[in-house]
């Protein structure tokens, strides 16, 4: 079949008025086109190898950007953790402050009362068991025992 085509092509060329020189120039044109195509193919392969380098650079760039992103995300997580930790600490300290302020107010009130004669008398009678001349002090054992037990319980709870 290949031989038949070339025969048919030669016949067409003769009928079209093509000469041997025309056939030779056509062959040279085909060779030039093949060489040009081969040269372009080689250039494309070189360009592809350049694009491999670009792909490698792009992959490195993506890796570096990924690592930077992970570092920033890690810093963000640590910052949020520290923020939450500090918020919890702040709430605890504020609660402790409120308790201490209430205790301070109670102590200031007691200090104000300490200068009053009625308070001094009350404390002398309750804590020191003092009495006025002519008064009789009655000590009830049950009450003493309850007071001692209450003091012991208070002492146990304090530490």
CSV table of C-alpha atoms in Angstrom, one decimal:
chain,number,residue,atom,x,y,z
A,1,UNK,CA,0.0,0.0,0.0
A,2,UNK,CA,2.8,2.4,0.8
A,3,UNK,CA,4.2,1.8,-2.7
A,4,UNK,CA,0.8,2.4,-4.3
A,5,UNK,CA,0.5,5.8,-2.5
A,6,UNK,CA,3.9,6.9,-3.6
A,7,UNK,CA,3.0,5.9,-7.2
A,8,UNK,CA,-0.2,7.8,-7.0
A,9,UNK,CA,1.5,10.8,-5.6
A,10,UNK,CA,4.1,10.8,-8.4
A,11,UNK,CA,1.3,10.6,-10.9
A,12,UNK,CA,-0.5,13.5,-9.3
A,13,UNK,CA,2.7,15.5,-9.2
A,14,UNK,CA,3.3,14.9,-12.9
A,15,UNK,CA,-0.3,15.8,-13.7
A,16,UNK,CA,0.0,19.0,-11.6
A,17,UNK,CA,3.2,19.9,-13.5
A,18,UNK,CA,5.6,19.4,-10.7
A,19,UNK,CA,9.2,18.7,-11.8
A,20,UNK,CA,12.0,16.8,-10.1
A,21,UNK,CA,13.4,20.0,-8.7
A,22,UNK,CA,10.0,20.8,-7.1
A,23,UNK,CA,10.0,17.3,-5.5
A,24,UNK,CA,13.6,17.9,-4.2
A,25,UNK,CA,12.6,21.3,-2.7
A,26,UNK,CA,9.6,19.7,-1.1
A,27,UNK,CA,11.8,17.0,0.5
A,28,UNK,CA,14.2,19.7,1.8
A,29,UNK,CA,11.2,21.6,3.2
A,30,UNK,CA,10.0,18.4,5.0
A,31,UNK,CA,13.5,17.8,6.3
A,32,UNK,CA,13.7,21.4,7.6
A,33,UNK,CA,10.3,21.1,9.2
A,34,UNK,CA,11.3,17.8,10.9
A,35,UNK,CA,14.6,19.3,12.2
A,36,UNK,CA,12.6,22.4,13.4
A,37,UNK,CA,10.1,20.1,15.2
A,38,UNK,CA,13.0,18.1,16.7
A,39,UNK,CA,14.7,21.4,17.8
A,40,UNK,CA,11.4,22.6,19.4
A,41,UNK,CA,10.9,19.2,21.1
A,42,UNK,CA,14.4,19.5,22.6
A,43,UNK,CA,13.7,23.1,23.7
A,44,UNK,CA,10.4,21.9,25.3
A,45,UNK,CA,12.3,19.2,27.2
A,46,UNK,CA,14.8,21.8,28.4
A,47,UNK,CA,11.9,24.0,29.4
A,48,UNK,CA,10.3,21.1,31.2
A,49,UNK,CA,13.4,20.5,33.2
A,50,UNK,CA,13.3,24.2,34.1
A,51,UNK,CA,9.7,23.7,35.2
A,52,UNK,CA,10.9,20.8,37.3
A,53,UNK,CA,13.2,23.2,39.1
A,54,UNK,CA,10.3,25.6,39.4
A,55,UNK,CA,8.2,22.8,40.8
A,56,UNK,CA,10.9,21.9,43.3
A,57,UNK,CA,11.2,25.5,44.3
A,58,UNK,CA,7.5,25.8,44.6
A,59,UNK,CA,7.4,22.6,46.8
A,60,UNK,CA,10.1,24.1,49.0
A,61,UNK,CA,8.2,27.3,49.2
A,62,UNK,CA,5.0,25.5,50.2
A,63,UNK,CA,7.0,23.5,52.8
A,64,UNK,CA,8.4,26.7,54.3
A,65,UNK,CA,5.1,28.4,54.3
A,66,UNK,CA,3.5,25.3,55.9
A,67,UNK,CA,6.1,25.3,58.7
A,68,UNK,CA,5.6,29.1,59.2
A,69,UNK,CA,1.9,28.5,59.4
A,70,UNK,CA,2.4,25.7,62.0
A,71,UNK,CA,4.7,27.9,64.0
A,72,UNK,CA,2.1,30.7,64.0
A,73,UNK,CA,-0.7,28.3,64.9
A,74,UNK,CA,1.4,26.9,67.7
A,75,UNK,CA,2.1,30.4,69.1
A,76,UNK,CA,-1.6,31.2,68.8
A,77,UNK,CA,-2.5,28.1,70.8
A,78,UNK,CA,0.0,28.8,73.5
A,79,UNK,CA,-1.2,32.4,73.7
A,80,UNK,CA,-4.8,31.3,74.0
A,81,UNK,CA,-3.8,28.8,76.7
A,82,UNK,CA,-2.0,31.4,78.7
A,83,UNK,CA,-4.9,33.9,78.3
A,84,UNK,CA,-7.3,31.3,79.7
A,85,UNK,CA,-4.9,30.4,82.5
A,86,UNK,CA,-4.5,34.0,83.4
A,87,UNK,CA,-8.3,34.6,83.3
A,88,UNK,CA,-8.8,31.7,85.7
A,89,UNK,CA,-6.1,33.0,88.0
A,90,UNK,CA,-7.6,36.5,87.9
A,91,UNK,CA,-11.1,35.1,88.9
A,92,UNK,CA,-9.5,33.2,91.8
A,93,UNK,CA,-7.6,36.2,93.0
A,94,UNK,CA,-10.7,38.4,92.8
A,95,UNK,CA,-12.7,35.9,94.9
A,96,UNK,CA,-9.8,35.8,97.4
A,97,UNK,CA,-9.8,39.6,97.4
A,98,UNK,CA,-13.5,39.7,98.1
A,99,UNK,CA,-13.1,37.3,101.1
A,100,UNK,CA,-10.2,39.3,102.5
A,101,UNK,CA,-12.1,42.6,102.1
A,102,UNK,CA,-15.1,41.2,104.0
A,103,UNK,CA,-12.7,40.0,106.7
A,104,UNK,CA,-11.0,43.4,106.8
A,105,UNK,CA,-14.4,45.1,107.2
A,106,UNK,CA,-15.3,42.8,110.1
A,107,UNK,CA,-12.0,43.4,111.8
A,108,UNK,CA,-12.4,47.2,111.3
A,109,UNK,CA,-15.9,47.0,112.8
A,110,UNK,CA,-14.5,45.0,115.8
A,111,UNK,CA,-11.7,47.6,116.2
A,112,UNK,CA,-14.3,50.4,116.3
A,113,UNK,CA,-16.2,48.6,119.0
A,114,UNK,CA,-13.1,47.9,121.0
A,115,UNK,CA,-12.9,51.5,122.1
A,116,UNK,CA,-16.5,51.4,123.5
A,117,UNK,CA,-16.8,50.6,127.2
A,118,UNK,CA,-19.7,48.2,126.6
A,119,UNK,CA,-17.6,46.0,124.3
A,120,UNK,CA,-14.7,46.0,126.8
A,121,UNK,CA,-17.0,44.9,129.6
A,122,UNK,CA,-18.6,42.2,127.4
A,123,UNK,CA,-15.2,40.8,126.4
A,124,UNK,CA,-14.0,40.9,130.1
A,125,UNK,CA,-17.0,39.0,131.3
A,126,UNK,CA,-17.0,36.4,128.4
A,127,UNK,CA,-13.3,35.7,127.9
A,128,UNK,CA,-11.8,36.5,131.3
A,129,UNK,CA,-14.8,35.6,133.5
A,130,UNK,CA,-14.5,38.9,135.4
A,131,UNK,CA,-17.3,40.2,137.5
A,132,UNK,CA,-18.2,43.4,139.4
A,133,UNK,CA,-17.7,43.5,143.1
A,134,UNK,CA,-20.8,42.1,144.8
A,135,UNK,CA,-21.7,39.9,141.9
A,136,UNK,CA,-21.6,36.1,142.1
A,137,UNK,CA,-20.3,34.1,139.2
A,138,UNK,CA,-22.0,30.8,138.5
A,139,UNK,CA,-20.1,28.3,136.2
A,140,UNK,CA,-22.2,25.6,134.7
A,141,UNK,CA,-20.1,22.6,133.9
A,142,UNK,CA,-22.2,21.5,130.8
A,143,UNK,CA,-21.7,24.9,129.3
A,144,UNK,CA,-18.0,24.7,129.9
A,145,UNK,CA,-17.8,21.3,128.3
A,146,UNK,CA,-19.7,22.5,125.2
A,147,UNK,CA,-17.4,25.6,125.0
A,148,UNK,CA,-14.3,23.3,125.1
A,149,UNK,CA,-15.7,21.0,122.5
A,150,UNK,CA,-16.5,24.0,120.3
A,151,UNK,CA,-13.0,25.3,120.7
A,152,UNK,CA,-11.5,21.9,119.9
A,153,UNK,CA,-13.7,21.7,116.7
A,154,UNK,CA,-12.6,25.2,115.7
A,155,UNK,CA,-9.0,24.2,116.3
A,156,UNK,CA,-9.3,21.1,114.2
A,157,UNK,CA,-10.9,23.0,111.3
A,158,UNK,CA,-8.4,25.8,111.3
A,159,UNK,CA,-5.3,23.9,109.9
